[in-house]
Short mmCIF file of C-alpha atoms in Angstrom, two decimals:
data_model
loop_
_atom_site.label_atom_id
_atom_site.label_comp_id
_atom_site.label_asym_id
_atom_site.label_seq_id
_atom_site.Cartn_x
_atom_site.Cartn_y
_atom_site.Cartn_z
CA MET A 1 -170.99 26.87 -3.10
CA LYS A 2 -167.39 25.57 -3.10
CA ASN A 3 -168.49 22.17 -4.36
CA ASN A 4 -170.34 23.77 -7.28
CA TYR A 5 -167.23 25.82 -8.20
CA PHE A 6 -165.08 22.69 -8.46
CA GLU A 7 -167.75 20.89 -10.50
CA VAL A 8 -167.79 23.76 -13.02
CA ARG A 9 -163.96 23.84 -13.16
CA ARG A 10 -163.84 20.06 -13.64
CA PHE A 11 -166.46 20.24 -16.40
CA SER A 12 -164.53 23.06 -18.12
CA PHE A 13 -161.28 21.12 -17.95
CA LEU A 14 -162.88 17.95 -19.31
CA SER A 15 -164.54 19.91 -22.11
CA PHE A 16 -161.23 21.53 -22.99
CA LEU A 17 -159.45 18.16 -22.93
CA GLY A 18 -162.12 16.65 -25.19
CA ILE A 19 -161.74 19.48 -27.71
CA VAL A 20 -157.94 19.12 -27.74
CA LEU A 21 -158.18 15.37 -28.32
CA PHE A 22 -160.76 15.83 -31.08
CA LEU A 23 -158.64 18.44 -32.87
CA GLY A 24 -155.57 16.24 -32.50
CA LEU A 25 -157.37 13.43 -34.27
CA CYS A 26 -158.69 15.74 -37.00
CA PHE A 27 -155.40 17.41 -37.82
CA SER A 28 -152.83 14.67 -37.33
CA PRO A 29 -151.89 12.12 -39.99
CA ALA A 30 -154.10 9.05 -40.23
CA GLN A 31 -153.37 5.99 -38.12
CA ALA A 32 -150.13 4.48 -39.37
CA GLU A 33 -149.82 1.04 -40.86
CA THR A 34 -146.60 -0.93 -40.52
CA LEU A 35 -144.57 -2.91 -42.99
CA THR A 36 -141.64 -5.08 -41.96
CA GLY A 37 -139.02 -6.43 -44.31
CA GLN A 38 -135.44 -6.42 -45.49
CA VAL A 39 -133.98 -3.46 -47.37
CA VAL A 40 -132.82 -4.81 -50.75
CA LYS A 41 -132.18 -1.62 -52.72
CA ILE A 42 -131.23 2.00 -52.11
CA ALA A 43 -132.29 4.24 -55.00
CA ASP A 44 -131.06 7.50 -53.46
CA GLY A 45 -130.85 9.25 -50.10
CA ASP A 46 -134.60 9.19 -49.53
CA THR A 47 -135.91 6.18 -51.47
CA LEU A 48 -135.38 2.47 -50.87
CA THR A 49 -136.98 -0.92 -51.54
CA VAL A 50 -138.13 -3.34 -48.85
CA LEU A 51 -138.76 -7.05 -49.44
CA ASP A 52 -141.48 -8.36 -47.11
CA ALA A 53 -141.95 -11.90 -45.75
CA SER A 54 -144.13 -12.87 -48.74
CA LYS A 55 -141.28 -11.79 -51.08
CA GLN A 56 -143.19 -8.73 -52.33
CA GLN A 57 -141.11 -5.61 -53.00
CA HIS A 58 -142.28 -2.20 -51.76
CA ARG A 59 -140.75 1.12 -52.82
CA ILE A 60 -140.49 3.45 -49.85
CA ARG A 61 -140.11 7.23 -49.97
CA LEU A 62 -138.80 8.47 -46.62
CA THR A 63 -141.36 10.88 -45.19
CA GLY A 64 -140.33 14.30 -43.96
CA ILE A 65 -137.01 14.50 -45.78
CA ASP A 66 -135.73 15.41 -49.21
CA ALA A 67 -132.22 14.25 -50.05
CA PRO A 68 -129.99 15.57 -52.83
CA GLU A 69 -130.59 14.03 -56.25
CA ARG A 70 -127.99 11.58 -57.56
CA LYS A 71 -126.46 14.11 -59.97
CA GLN A 72 -126.50 16.83 -57.33
CA ALA A 73 -123.69 17.65 -54.89
CA PHE A 74 -123.84 15.20 -51.96
CA GLY A 75 -126.32 12.96 -53.82
CA THR A 76 -123.99 9.96 -53.85
CA VAL A 77 -122.85 10.55 -50.28
CA SER A 78 -126.47 10.75 -49.11
CA ARG A 79 -127.30 7.47 -50.86
CA GLN A 80 -124.23 5.77 -49.37
CA HIS A 81 -125.07 7.00 -45.89
CA LEU A 82 -128.62 5.62 -46.11
CA ALA A 83 -127.21 2.32 -47.41
CA GLY A 84 -124.85 2.16 -44.44
CA LEU A 85 -127.77 2.62 -42.08
CA VAL A 86 -130.27 0.15 -43.52
CA PHE A 87 -129.10 -1.92 -46.52
CA GLY A 88 -129.55 -5.64 -45.89
CA ARG A 89 -131.19 -4.99 -42.55
CA THR A 90 -134.70 -5.75 -41.38
CA VAL A 91 -136.65 -2.53 -40.92
CA MET A 92 -140.12 -1.50 -39.89
CA VAL A 93 -141.84 1.17 -41.97
CA GLU A 94 -144.58 3.25 -40.38
CA TRP A 95 -146.81 4.68 -43.11
CA HIS A 96 -150.31 5.89 -43.90
CA LYS A 97 -150.37 6.81 -47.59
CA ARG A 98 -148.73 6.54 -51.00
CA ASP A 99 -147.43 9.27 -53.27
CA ARG A 100 -148.40 9.88 -56.90
CA TYR A 101 -145.80 7.30 -57.99
CA GLN A 102 -147.41 4.70 -55.70
CA ARG A 103 -144.42 4.64 -53.37
CA ILE A 104 -145.18 4.13 -49.70
CA LEU A 105 -144.51 7.33 -47.75
CA GLY A 106 -143.04 6.22 -44.45
CA LYS A 107 -140.72 6.52 -41.52
CA VAL A 108 -138.08 3.79 -41.65
CA LEU A 109 -137.07 2.35 -38.29
CA MET A 110 -134.30 -0.16 -37.56
CA ASP A 111 -133.84 -1.25 -33.97
CA GLY A 112 -135.90 1.79 -32.93
CA GLN A 113 -133.62 4.22 -34.79
CA ASP A 114 -135.29 6.62 -37.25
CA ALA A 115 -133.36 6.45 -40.56
CA ASN A 116 -135.17 9.54 -41.90
CA LEU A 117 -133.97 11.58 -38.95
CA GLU A 118 -130.45 10.17 -39.21
CA GLN A 119 -130.21 11.43 -42.80
CA ILE A 120 -131.03 14.95 -41.58
CA ARG A 121 -128.66 14.73 -38.60
CA ALA A 122 -125.82 13.71 -40.91
CA GLY A 123 -126.50 16.80 -43.02
CA LEU A 124 -127.47 14.63 -45.99
CA ALA A 125 -131.12 15.63 -46.35
CA TRP A 126 -133.37 18.60 -45.79
CA HIS A 127 -136.39 18.48 -43.53
CA TYR A 128 -139.11 18.56 -46.22
CA LYS A 129 -141.37 21.10 -44.53
CA GLN A 130 -143.62 21.42 -47.59
CA TYR A 131 -145.09 18.01 -46.72
CA GLY A 132 -145.03 18.44 -42.95
CA LYS A 133 -148.72 17.56 -42.71
CA ASP A 134 -147.72 13.98 -43.57
CA GLN A 135 -145.67 13.76 -40.36
CA GLN A 136 -146.61 13.38 -36.74
CA PRO A 137 -146.33 16.76 -34.94
CA VAL A 138 -143.47 15.53 -32.76
CA ASP A 139 -141.51 14.40 -35.85
CA ARG A 140 -141.98 17.81 -37.48
CA VAL A 141 -140.37 19.47 -34.46
CA VAL A 142 -137.53 16.95 -34.07
CA TYR A 143 -136.69 16.97 -37.80
CA ALA A 144 -136.67 20.79 -37.92
CA GLU A 145 -134.37 20.95 -34.88
CA ALA A 146 -132.06 18.32 -36.41
CA GLU A 147 -131.76 20.34 -39.62
CA ASP A 148 -131.01 23.51 -37.66
CA ALA A 149 -128.30 21.68 -35.70
CA ALA A 150 -126.72 20.22 -38.85
CA ARG A 151 -126.69 23.68 -40.45
CA LEU A 152 -125.07 25.25 -37.40
CA GLU A 153 -122.44 22.50 -37.21
CA GLY A 154 -121.76 22.69 -40.96
CA VAL A 155 -122.02 18.94 -41.47
CA GLY A 156 -122.67 17.18 -44.77
CA LEU A 157 -124.22 19.37 -47.43
CA TRP A 158 -124.23 22.31 -45.00
CA ARG A 159 -120.46 22.65 -45.63
CA ASP A 160 -121.49 24.21 -48.92
CA PRO A 161 -122.10 27.96 -48.42
CA ALA A 162 -125.21 27.84 -50.63
CA PRO A 163 -126.56 24.30 -50.97
CA ILE A 164 -129.30 23.92 -53.57
CA PRO A 165 -132.42 22.21 -52.21
CA PRO A 166 -133.44 19.18 -54.30
CA TRP A 167 -136.87 20.70 -55.10
CA ASN A 168 -135.07 23.63 -56.77
CA PHE A 169 -132.58 21.31 -58.49
CA ARG A 170 -135.45 19.25 -59.96
CA ARG A 171 -137.10 22.36 -61.44
CA LYS A 172 -134.05 23.09 -63.60
#
């Protein structure tokens, strides 16, 4: 009887594990592709251009963040901070889709450091929760926590008592 009990428990656990893995595959972003190249242009705090080994340029929109627009408070500072992190450096971009402007939506990594996350930590970008489904679940959590910490510390744009999110600024 004991042996049968453990067989049923093992089967239940394996069934549960299979369901969790299946759901994880169904509801997580598609398998990421990678692009490696040198950053040759910084458009703003969340958009840059990478030149690959075949000398092809790729516009990259940093996934999971939304930085102030150029004409918005902290727009120039956000752009300069991103430039300080990645301009002229070789980066790896993890991505799985393009936006409506055909920009690659990706996470920019240099020496293992996540530039998207660094923009949030510096208080120079919002975690763009509206497009959270485009991020890995762990990134959604880490980015949200980084924004909360930046707000609490009052760094970057969080020094402003009522910062205007870029998505509201663009509507005007």
